[in-house]
Structure formats: C-alpha cells, structure tokens
C-alpha cells in the first residue's frame, strides 16, 4: 500500500545515496531541507497554476460560460501561457518610488505565505517540519504579509496604492483576531498546537472537528477569505474604486509574486482548515483507508478552496464600513462565545489538557 | 557551525538596530525595526525556545511594527526623509541606555534562568533523529509555571490581563468622537 510515510522513506533513502555518491553526506541535514524547499516551491507553483485555471472554470460555470478552452486540453495550459507572458513582460516602475521597500514588498508577500507551507502535514509523517507550535508558527509568519502590503502601498508613491495598502492592512489586522480565535476551541479540546497531533486526536476520537465545532469552521473560512483579500472581502483591490489597490504600480514578475502570494495564502488557509477541522489525511470512513492519506488531504484542501472560490462568485463586495462591522461586531463576538461554551464543555467533560 | 549561526544572527540584529536609529527615512527605520525583531526571534529559535520565537514575531513584527508603520504613513509624505536623527538629549539618553544595559547585565548574570531549551546545547548532543521529541514541552511548562497557584504567579497573570483590558477600553474611550 502506498502511504506518505513510505514515499518519504523511499525518497530520503534515495537522497542519502545521491549525497554519498557526490561525497556530501556530511551536509545531509542542510541538503535535505534545501530539497524540501525546492520540492515545496515546485508543488506550490504548479498547484497555484491549477488553481487559477480552476478559479476561471468555476467562475465560468457559475456564470454559464465555458471558460478557458483553447490552450491545451480543457484549457489546462492557459495559466502556463499567462505565467510565461507575465514573466517576460517589461518591468515598468514609477520613477519616484521608494526603491528598497518597492523591491522587497513582492518578495516578502510571497515568502511570508510560502513559509506557512512548511508545517502543513500532507500525510502521516509527510511534513517538512512538524513543529510543536505549528498553529502559532503559521499565524506568526503570515503576519509579515501586512508589512509587505504596507510597503508596496507606500513605496509606489501613488495615492490609490497607499489607500489600498491602508485598507488591506486594516482588514488583515482586524480579521486576524477572529481567525486565531476560531482555532482556539480546537486547541482547548486537544491541548495541542501541533498539526499532526490534532489530526491524531481526531483519529482517536473518531470524529472530525467540523462537527462539534461547525461554528468555528464557518468563522475560520470567513476570516481566512478576508485575510487572503479575496472577494467578497477584496476591498484593498476593489478594481472599480482603487484601480488595483496596493499593486497598481507593479508589473511583470513583481506583480506575479503578489498574485502567487495571494493564491498561496488561500492554499495555506485551506490546508489549515482541512487539517484542523476536516481530519487532515484521515479517510472519511475506515473502509476507504486503501486510498493514500495525501490524496484525501489534497481532496479536502480542494474542497475548501472550492468553497472559498464559490464565495467569490456568489456574494457582492462589502463596503469598508460593512467589512469592519462584520469583523468586529459579528465574527469576534461569535468566536469569543464559542470559546466560552467550549471551555465549559471541556471543564464539564473533564478532558482538559 | 552553530556558533557561526549565532554570530550571523547577532550581526543582523546589531546592524539593523543601528539602521533604526541612523536612517533618516522613517519608513525605512520601521522596516529595519521589523528585521531587528525578527533577528531576536531567530536567537530564541537558536536557543530552542520555539514558543517565545513565534510570540516575538507575532507581537513585535505583526503588531508593534505594523502600528508604527501605520503611524508613519498617516503623518508623513512618501519621499519626505527630513527626519532629524539627533536632538539635544543625546547625553541624557546615552545615560539612560547605559543604565538599562547595566541593570540587565546584573539581573541576567545573577539569575538561575535556564538559557537554552535546545537538547544539543543543554545536554551532550543526542542523536539527531530524536530532534523533535527531545525538546521539553515548552508551552505546557510555561503555562504550568504561570498559572499553577503554588507558583504564585497566577494572581499577577490575571492582574496583567485586567490591566490590558482596561487599557483597551481606555483607548476606545479616548479615541471615540465626542457626541456633542
């Protein structure tokens, strides 16, 4: 039977032999991490290309259109063509920009979200680094995106960019609160911050957290959509009001980095949702266990991503004040109440850590 | 190898901290401050305190620096780098900084604080395979240390959270528009 653990063992065994062949066995620890990073980058790049295609197909389906269908079978290679076009474009930039932040911002925007992929468990033991504080790590490292967006908005020396940057930062900072708070009940029940540990708890308990914590799941998805600046929460970009938001003045590869970062943010939040609420690599029923865990995991991630995409093409964009009201007056009270109720239940059941 | 890592981290921290106080463009100062804070969290990681490192990034990069950047963006123009680096309180501030450094040196030198949580640094280096599990469960021990009644910090912990809450409410009251 194929499992993530066996694949990891096979690949790492193979890598050891390659290192020995090249006489680099002494640096195996570092080289392993380099290989992990490269593989993860390749995976993310290809997966995001697929997601862009999927997004266009989903939107086309919801609007009774066909969507991309010219390049490759079913239009699958359309995104590849777009990506090549984007990377070979001339890099146009404003003369009066603030050079250093302007250069750093797109890199930071991508790297900050990409770093989150490090702790995502694809299968049992199939994870780059199974940190003890996995959840906290993802929350911490992705907070760099705020700085990236503010830098981009500021350094472009353009009032639309600046406004977009402001709105985006305010939005991310506000929605980070319900995002974190909706994960707290699960942490309270399991007593763990480690992703694999949370999945193992769900395996032993025999249920996924989406059932007892459905409220938390809904608030998590809503705040994750807002965190990723996606419609209906895409005010920072709001094409009709701000031309392009904080990345108005970016083109070519730099624009592609922002674009990639945004999709990676969606992937990371969906992976967190799939792991914490949908049982990660666990099959829905034990008799389906013959299908390898990482396929189940990817299926769940795609399901959550589909949900987020369906949101985008269903709901109209919120106004700035509605957005802030929704975050502070609806989501945060619900999550806090949920934490209180869960705390009582955990106390009564006496299974607190 | 690990020694070199520490010196690289220390170099980044010191260099970016110097940038914070010498660069004339305030926005660049704020970015350098973020780098300093990130470097400090790197030192925590180097010592094996994962939880502290994550909290450091979350609070100082994700919240404090962002707040400072907000302040700068609301009060300054983009190409405006006419901030004064020095003022007439140089001597006084040097004195204060020196005093703080002295106190920190004395306190840290006399405490029995366990600097490192890293198995390779505390005990004889164990097998690298047991890397992840060899860490003490830092979060649980921190929680027990803070909240177990017999340790005597529970009251202070609750008191600090009430203080923070009142500061939050106070900020809202101050910032609220006068109804008249």
XYZ file of C-alpha atoms in Angstrom:
533
model
C 0.000 0.000 0.000
C 1.254 3.475 -0.811
C 1.435 5.903 2.057
C 3.070 9.278 2.552
C 5.416 7.836 5.139
C 6.719 5.195 2.706
C 7.257 7.759 -0.033
C 9.220 9.959 2.349
C 11.346 6.987 3.433
C 11.977 5.981 -0.177
C 12.941 9.487 -1.284
C 15.162 10.184 1.713
C 16.915 6.830 1.207
C 17.497 7.739 -2.411
C 18.789 11.177 -1.437
C 21.233 9.625 1.058
C 22.700 7.540 -1.763
C 22.985 10.572 -4.025
C 24.765 12.516 -1.254
C 27.142 9.597 -0.712
C 27.805 9.458 -4.430
C 28.644 13.162 -4.515
C 30.612 12.961 -1.261
C 28.282 15.387 0.502
C 26.957 13.108 3.264
C 28.288 15.456 5.953
C 25.828 18.141 4.855
C 22.827 15.781 4.600
C 20.796 17.733 7.171
C 21.047 21.024 5.287
C 20.710 19.432 1.831
C 17.532 17.641 2.916
C 15.993 20.980 3.823
C 17.091 22.538 0.540
C 15.468 19.661 -1.368
C 12.299 20.053 0.725
C 12.154 23.769 -0.059
C 12.667 23.235 -3.802
C 10.076 20.449 -3.960
C 7.601 22.544 -1.983
C 8.186 25.523 -4.264
C 7.611 23.383 -7.345
C 4.461 21.936 -5.835
C 3.132 25.371 -4.896
C 3.879 26.875 -8.313
C 2.145 24.058 -10.220
C -0.747 23.869 -7.757
C -1.351 27.630 -7.977
C -1.383 27.401 -11.788
C -4.003 24.699 -11.492
C -5.965 26.822 -9.009
C -6.032 29.801 -11.358
C -7.425 27.537 -14.067
C -9.908 26.086 -11.571
C -10.968 29.565 -10.466
C -11.676 30.570 -14.063
C -13.565 27.343 -14.734
C -15.618 27.672 -11.531
C -16.487 31.289 -12.276
C -17.331 30.376 -15.879
C -19.591 27.561 -14.709
C -21.365 29.823 -12.218
C -21.909 32.452 -14.913
C -22.986 29.959 -17.619
C -19.819 30.456 -19.650
C -17.291 27.916 -20.891
C -14.099 29.482 -19.579
C -10.583 28.895 -20.919
C -10.656 26.094 -23.510
C -8.100 26.964 -26.203
C -4.623 26.248 -24.829
C -4.128 22.569 -24.085
C -6.806 20.021 -23.155
C -9.741 21.777 -21.401
C -7.640 24.952 -21.424
C -5.365 23.500 -18.717
C -2.249 25.151 -20.155
C -3.849 28.600 -20.284
C -2.312 29.610 -16.939
C 1.114 28.398 -18.052
C 0.869 30.626 -21.108
C -0.261 33.542 -18.932
C 2.593 32.932 -16.496
C 5.172 32.951 -19.314
C 3.660 36.136 -20.668
C 3.765 37.737 -17.237
C 7.384 36.818 -16.504
C 8.674 38.036 -19.859
C 6.911 41.390 -19.575
C 8.898 44.591 -19.230
C 9.297 45.637 -15.605
C 7.642 49.067 -15.509
C 8.027 51.043 -12.301
C 7.385 54.594 -11.114
C 10.427 56.899 -11.190
C 9.690 58.474 -7.810
C 9.284 55.191 -5.980
C 10.936 54.375 -2.674
C 13.414 51.888 -4.100
C 14.215 49.439 -1.290
C 10.684 48.790 0.047
C 9.362 48.716 -3.532
C 11.784 45.904 -4.319
C 11.322 43.967 -1.065
C 7.498 44.086 -0.881
C 6.590 41.496 -3.571
C 9.285 39.088 -2.369
C 8.107 39.387 1.225
C 4.471 38.982 0.198
C 5.238 35.644 -1.419
C 7.830 34.344 1.061
C 5.719 35.121 4.139
C 2.819 32.986 2.923
C 5.068 30.339 1.374
C 6.800 29.804 4.744
C 3.433 28.667 6.100
C 3.591 25.574 3.858
C 6.491 24.269 5.963
C 4.276 22.911 8.751
C 1.411 21.588 6.588
C 1.141 17.800 7.078
C 0.264 16.145 3.757
C 0.152 12.700 5.303
C 1.253 10.965 8.480
C 4.976 11.916 8.812
C 4.853 13.616 5.391
C 5.638 17.150 6.521
C 8.692 19.368 6.087
C 8.949 20.347 9.760
C 6.485 19.029 12.327
C 6.865 21.927 14.757
C 5.397 21.611 18.244
C 3.873 25.051 17.830
C 2.614 24.570 14.258
C -0.542 26.701 14.533
C 1.241 29.546 16.284
C 4.033 29.421 13.690
C 1.638 29.829 10.762
C -0.158 32.729 12.445
C 3.141 34.436 13.275
C 4.912 34.005 9.957
C 1.967 35.097 7.834
C 1.765 38.392 9.750
C 4.673 39.548 7.552
C 2.226 39.963 4.674
C 0.843 43.090 6.360
C 4.286 44.689 6.237
C 4.708 43.608 2.613
C 1.379 45.153 1.597
C 2.012 48.365 3.523
C 5.485 48.642 1.944
C 4.033 48.116 -1.525
C 1.341 50.724 -0.985
C 3.739 53.248 0.492
C 6.708 52.843 -1.820
C 4.677 53.063 -5.047
C 4.165 56.794 -4.373
C 0.612 56.613 -5.663
C -2.454 57.598 -3.663
C -4.511 54.651 -4.875
C -1.770 52.262 -3.853
C -1.469 53.959 -0.484
C -5.233 53.774 0.114
C -5.257 50.133 -0.970
C -2.372 49.368 1.360
C -4.140 51.053 4.267
C -7.399 49.252 3.700
C -5.650 45.947 3.312
C -3.596 46.336 6.461
C -6.643 47.385 8.478
C -8.561 44.412 7.115
C -5.845 41.839 7.773
C -5.188 43.133 11.277
C -8.920 43.051 12.097
C -9.613 39.628 10.668
C -6.540 38.045 12.185
C -8.363 38.235 15.538
C -11.373 36.014 14.626
C -9.072 33.780 12.560
C -6.941 32.970 15.582
C -9.880 32.866 17.985
C -11.734 30.330 15.831
C -8.778 27.947 16.147
C -8.653 28.317 19.942
C -11.578 25.902 20.738
C -9.806 23.083 18.883
C -6.585 23.837 20.772
C -8.563 23.775 24.037
C -10.076 20.375 23.263
C -6.892 18.714 22.012
C -4.390 20.542 24.193
C -2.026 20.640 21.215
C -0.597 23.292 18.886
C 0.920 20.687 16.603
C -0.918 19.860 13.346
C -0.105 16.147 13.288
C -1.136 15.920 16.928
C -4.522 17.490 16.141
C -5.110 15.004 13.301
C -4.099 12.092 15.543
C -6.556 13.334 18.181
C -9.324 13.295 15.569
C -8.292 9.769 14.580
C -8.571 8.553 18.175
C -11.773 10.461 18.891
C -13.396 9.067 15.743
C -14.900 12.382 14.611
C -13.689 15.475 12.778
C -13.800 18.834 14.482
C -16.053 20.265 11.801
C -18.984 18.542 13.532
C -18.627 19.687 17.166
C -17.021 22.965 16.062
C -19.069 23.844 12.996
C -19.362 27.473 14.121
C -15.593 27.740 14.407
C -15.218 26.207 10.928
C -17.544 28.801 9.388
C -15.888 31.741 11.148
C -12.466 30.382 10.179
C -13.373 30.162 6.492
C -14.906 33.656 6.553
C -11.882 35.234 8.215
C -9.439 33.264 6.065
C -11.166 34.625 2.950
C -10.800 38.124 4.345
C -7.160 37.510 5.296
C -6.382 36.493 1.739
C -8.032 39.702 0.470
C -10.449 37.795 -1.701
C -13.945 38.758 -2.758
C -16.363 39.466 -1.100
C -13.663 40.991 1.113
C -11.436 42.309 -1.694
C -11.779 45.977 -0.789
C -7.985 46.506 -0.785
C -8.004 45.811 -4.515
C -11.544 46.862 -5.427
C -10.844 47.409 -9.130
C -13.780 49.746 -9.574
C -12.623 52.098 -6.806
C -8.862 51.825 -6.485
C -7.753 50.668 -9.972
C -5.626 47.888 -8.471
C -5.013 48.608 -4.819
C -1.538 48.271 -3.405
C -0.141 46.561 -6.510
C -1.322 49.188 -9.018
C 2.252 50.195 -9.813
C 3.634 46.679 -10.094
C 4.051 44.794 -13.332
C 5.713 41.707 -14.756
C 7.434 39.360 -12.320
C 6.815 41.595 -9.306
C 3.069 41.571 -9.950
C 3.255 37.804 -10.426
C 4.808 37.496 -6.955
C 1.836 39.286 -5.346
C -0.556 37.155 -7.353
C 1.261 33.972 -6.333
C 1.351 35.104 -2.706
C -2.389 35.648 -2.687
C -3.095 32.158 -4.002
C -0.554 30.560 -1.663
C -2.362 32.299 1.213
C -5.561 30.594 0.070
C -3.753 27.243 -0.133
C -2.270 27.642 3.356
C -5.587 28.613 4.971
C -7.373 25.773 3.204
C -4.689 23.358 4.337
C -5.093 24.570 7.921
C -8.878 24.205 7.669
C -8.540 20.719 6.160
C -6.114 19.647 8.882
C -7.786 21.185 11.902
C -11.464 20.783 11.010
C -11.637 18.056 8.343
C -9.296 15.446 9.760
C -6.269 16.065 7.520
C -5.086 12.848 5.914
C -7.794 10.666 7.536
C -10.298 8.933 5.227
C -13.974 9.764 5.939
C -14.773 6.096 6.570
C -12.287 3.433 7.727
C -13.014 1.115 4.747
C -11.778 3.855 2.401
C -8.346 3.618 4.030
C -6.835 1.963 0.938
C -6.654 5.370 -0.742
C -3.409 7.015 0.440
C -3.688 9.776 3.026
C -2.137 12.568 0.972
C -4.843 12.109 -1.679
C -7.520 12.518 0.973
C -5.697 15.584 2.227
C -5.485 17.155 -1.240
C -9.153 16.348 -1.847
C -10.122 18.146 1.361
C -7.904 21.111 0.527
C -9.518 21.374 -2.902
C -12.970 21.153 -1.323
C -12.210 24.096 0.982
C -10.657 26.047 -1.895
C -13.763 25.402 -3.985
C -15.862 26.757 -1.126
C -13.756 29.940 -0.992
C -13.972 30.300 -4.781
C -17.732 29.821 -4.751
C -17.947 32.631 -2.178
C -16.120 34.947 -4.507
C -18.531 34.468 -7.371
C -21.682 34.409 -5.229
C -21.520 37.418 -2.922
C -21.152 41.071 -3.919
C -18.274 43.061 -2.449
C -18.791 44.575 1.009
C -18.328 48.279 1.721
C -15.449 49.310 4.008
C -17.691 50.081 6.988
C -19.733 46.898 6.463
C -16.497 44.956 6.341
C -15.257 46.340 9.652
C -18.695 45.908 11.251
C -18.834 42.289 10.127
C -15.400 41.569 11.541
C -15.675 43.321 14.873
C -19.390 43.105 15.653
C -20.299 39.696 14.221
C -17.291 37.388 13.852
C -15.376 38.286 17.017
C -18.376 38.014 19.431
C -19.356 34.678 17.866
C -15.851 33.255 18.232
C -15.487 34.501 21.806
C -18.859 32.987 22.714
C -17.802 29.748 21.056
C -14.609 29.690 23.151
C -16.655 30.240 26.338
C -19.102 27.426 25.528
C -16.302 25.064 24.512
C -14.439 25.910 27.718
C -17.488 24.972 29.810
C -17.941 21.717 27.926
C -14.267 20.820 28.264
C -14.423 21.567 32.005
C -17.588 19.505 32.480
C -16.244 16.606 30.430
C -13.025 16.862 32.441
C -10.823 16.166 29.467
C -8.892 19.427 29.529
C -5.174 19.002 28.976
C 28.550 25.742 12.705
C 26.025 26.681 15.380
C 28.447 29.281 16.738
C 28.678 30.874 13.300
C 24.889 30.938 13.136
C 24.758 32.899 16.372
C 27.274 35.460 15.144
C 25.369 35.914 11.881
C 22.161 36.483 13.855
C 23.859 38.878 16.243
C 25.362 40.770 13.300
C 21.966 41.144 11.643
C 20.375 42.327 14.894
C 23.075 44.894 15.682
C 23.289 46.190 12.108
C 19.527 46.580 11.708
C 19.219 48.136 15.179
C 21.844 50.713 14.156
C 19.883 51.363 10.963
C 16.754 52.031 13.031
C 18.415 54.954 14.815
C 20.557 56.353 11.987
C 18.459 56.233 8.797
C 16.662 59.497 8.034
C 13.696 57.967 6.218
C 11.280 56.935 8.963
C 9.628 54.228 6.891
C 12.991 52.542 6.352
C 13.547 52.778 10.123
C 10.334 50.870 10.722
C 11.338 48.148 8.246
C 14.739 47.864 9.928
C 12.945 47.569 13.278
C 10.949 44.635 11.891
C 14.211 42.991 10.847
C 15.688 43.554 14.318
C 12.694 41.920 15.963
C 12.848 39.025 13.518
C 16.535 38.589 14.310
C 15.758 38.433 18.044
C 13.205 35.711 17.369
C 15.975 33.924 15.467
C 18.077 33.974 18.642
C 15.153 32.459 20.563
C 14.943 29.714 17.948
C 18.701 29.200 18.187
C 18.284 28.597 21.910
C 15.390 26.199 21.266
C 12.534 28.394 22.564
C 10.084 27.920 19.713
C 7.085 29.373 21.527
C 8.926 32.548 22.504
C 10.176 32.964 18.923
C 6.677 32.678 17.457
C 5.226 35.073 20.033
C 8.073 37.520 19.380
C 7.254 37.587 15.655
C 3.516 37.751 16.279
C 3.670 40.669 18.717
C 6.670 42.720 17.653
C 6.564 42.238 13.882
C 2.863 41.567 13.357
C 1.519 44.158 15.776
C 4.012 46.718 17.118
C 5.874 47.394 13.869
C 2.649 47.468 11.869
C 1.247 50.026 14.305
C 4.394 52.153 13.926
C 4.195 51.906 10.118
C 0.547 52.996 10.310
C 1.577 55.991 12.349
C 4.315 56.950 9.894
C 2.090 56.511 6.842
C -0.640 58.685 8.327
C 1.712 61.529 9.232
C 4.416 61.609 6.546
C 4.834 62.026 2.795
C 6.472 59.302 0.718
C 9.717 60.982 -0.327
C 9.921 63.032 2.852
C 13.170 61.961 4.527
C 13.910 65.042 6.559
C 13.579 63.343 9.925
C 16.158 64.559 12.437
C 18.328 61.739 13.723
C 19.788 63.654 16.681
C 18.244 66.000 19.211
C 19.639 67.816 22.239
C 19.046 64.927 24.635
C 21.869 62.719 23.369
C 23.778 62.676 26.652
C 20.698 62.001 28.735
C 19.539 59.143 26.536
C 23.036 57.623 26.473
C 22.985 57.662 30.254
C 19.551 56.004 30.361
C 20.531 53.352 27.829
C 23.735 52.607 29.723
C 21.814 52.255 32.985
C 19.339 49.852 31.404
C 22.169 47.772 29.947
C 23.918 47.654 33.330
C 20.760 46.559 35.164
C 20.030 43.899 32.535
C 23.606 42.620 32.771
C 23.433 42.374 36.559
C 19.989 40.726 36.600
C 20.783 38.187 33.899
C 24.155 37.383 35.433
C 22.624 36.625 38.838
C 19.509 34.704 37.776
C 19.336 30.928 37.556
C 17.374 31.207 34.326
C 17.807 28.268 32.001
C 19.091 29.925 28.838
C 18.679 27.151 26.371
C 15.966 24.637 25.653
C 17.981 23.023 22.894
C 18.978 19.429 23.611
C 22.215 19.850 21.665
C 23.233 22.799 23.834
C 21.951 21.713 27.250
C 22.942 18.074 27.422
C 25.500 16.132 25.455
C 24.347 16.131 21.835
C 21.813 13.366 21.392
C 21.047 11.514 18.191
C 19.617 13.943 15.601
C 16.772 11.534 14.874
C 15.185 12.324 18.230
C 15.372 16.051 17.440
C 11.697 16.965 17.631
C 10.766 14.898 20.643
C 13.835 15.873 22.641
C 12.516 19.406 23.192
C 10.860 19.891 26.530
C 7.188 20.727 26.079
C 7.790 24.423 26.417
C 4.171 25.591 26.148
C 2.885 23.292 28.893
C 5.733 24.107 31.271
C 5.260 27.825 30.651
C 1.523 27.531 31.307
C 2.106 25.500 34.477
C 4.734 27.949 35.698
C 2.461 30.928 35.156
C -0.913 29.561 36.220
C -0.338 26.874 38.898
C -1.429 28.524 42.192
C 1.546 27.201 44.170
C 3.972 29.067 41.908
C 2.422 32.359 42.982
C 2.226 33.963 39.549
C -1.469 33.254 38.887
C -2.652 36.472 40.529
C -0.081 38.610 38.708
C -1.024 36.934 35.416
C -4.731 37.698 35.880
C -3.896 41.192 37.073
C -1.896 41.908 33.912
C -4.763 40.726 31.720
C -7.185 43.032 33.563
C -4.696 45.890 33.172
C -4.508 45.226 29.421
C -8.288 45.073 29.170
C -8.684 48.401 30.936
C -6.030 49.931 28.666
C -8.017 48.662 25.672
C -11.274 50.123 26.965
C -9.460 53.347 27.813
C -8.107 53.600 24.281
C -11.610 53.220 22.854
C -12.959 55.892 25.204
C -10.174 58.327 24.306
C -10.481 57.704 20.575
C -14.277 57.939 20.468
C -15.741 61.049 18.899
C -17.415 63.479 21.239
C -21.197 63.132 20.676
C -21.760 66.906 21.065
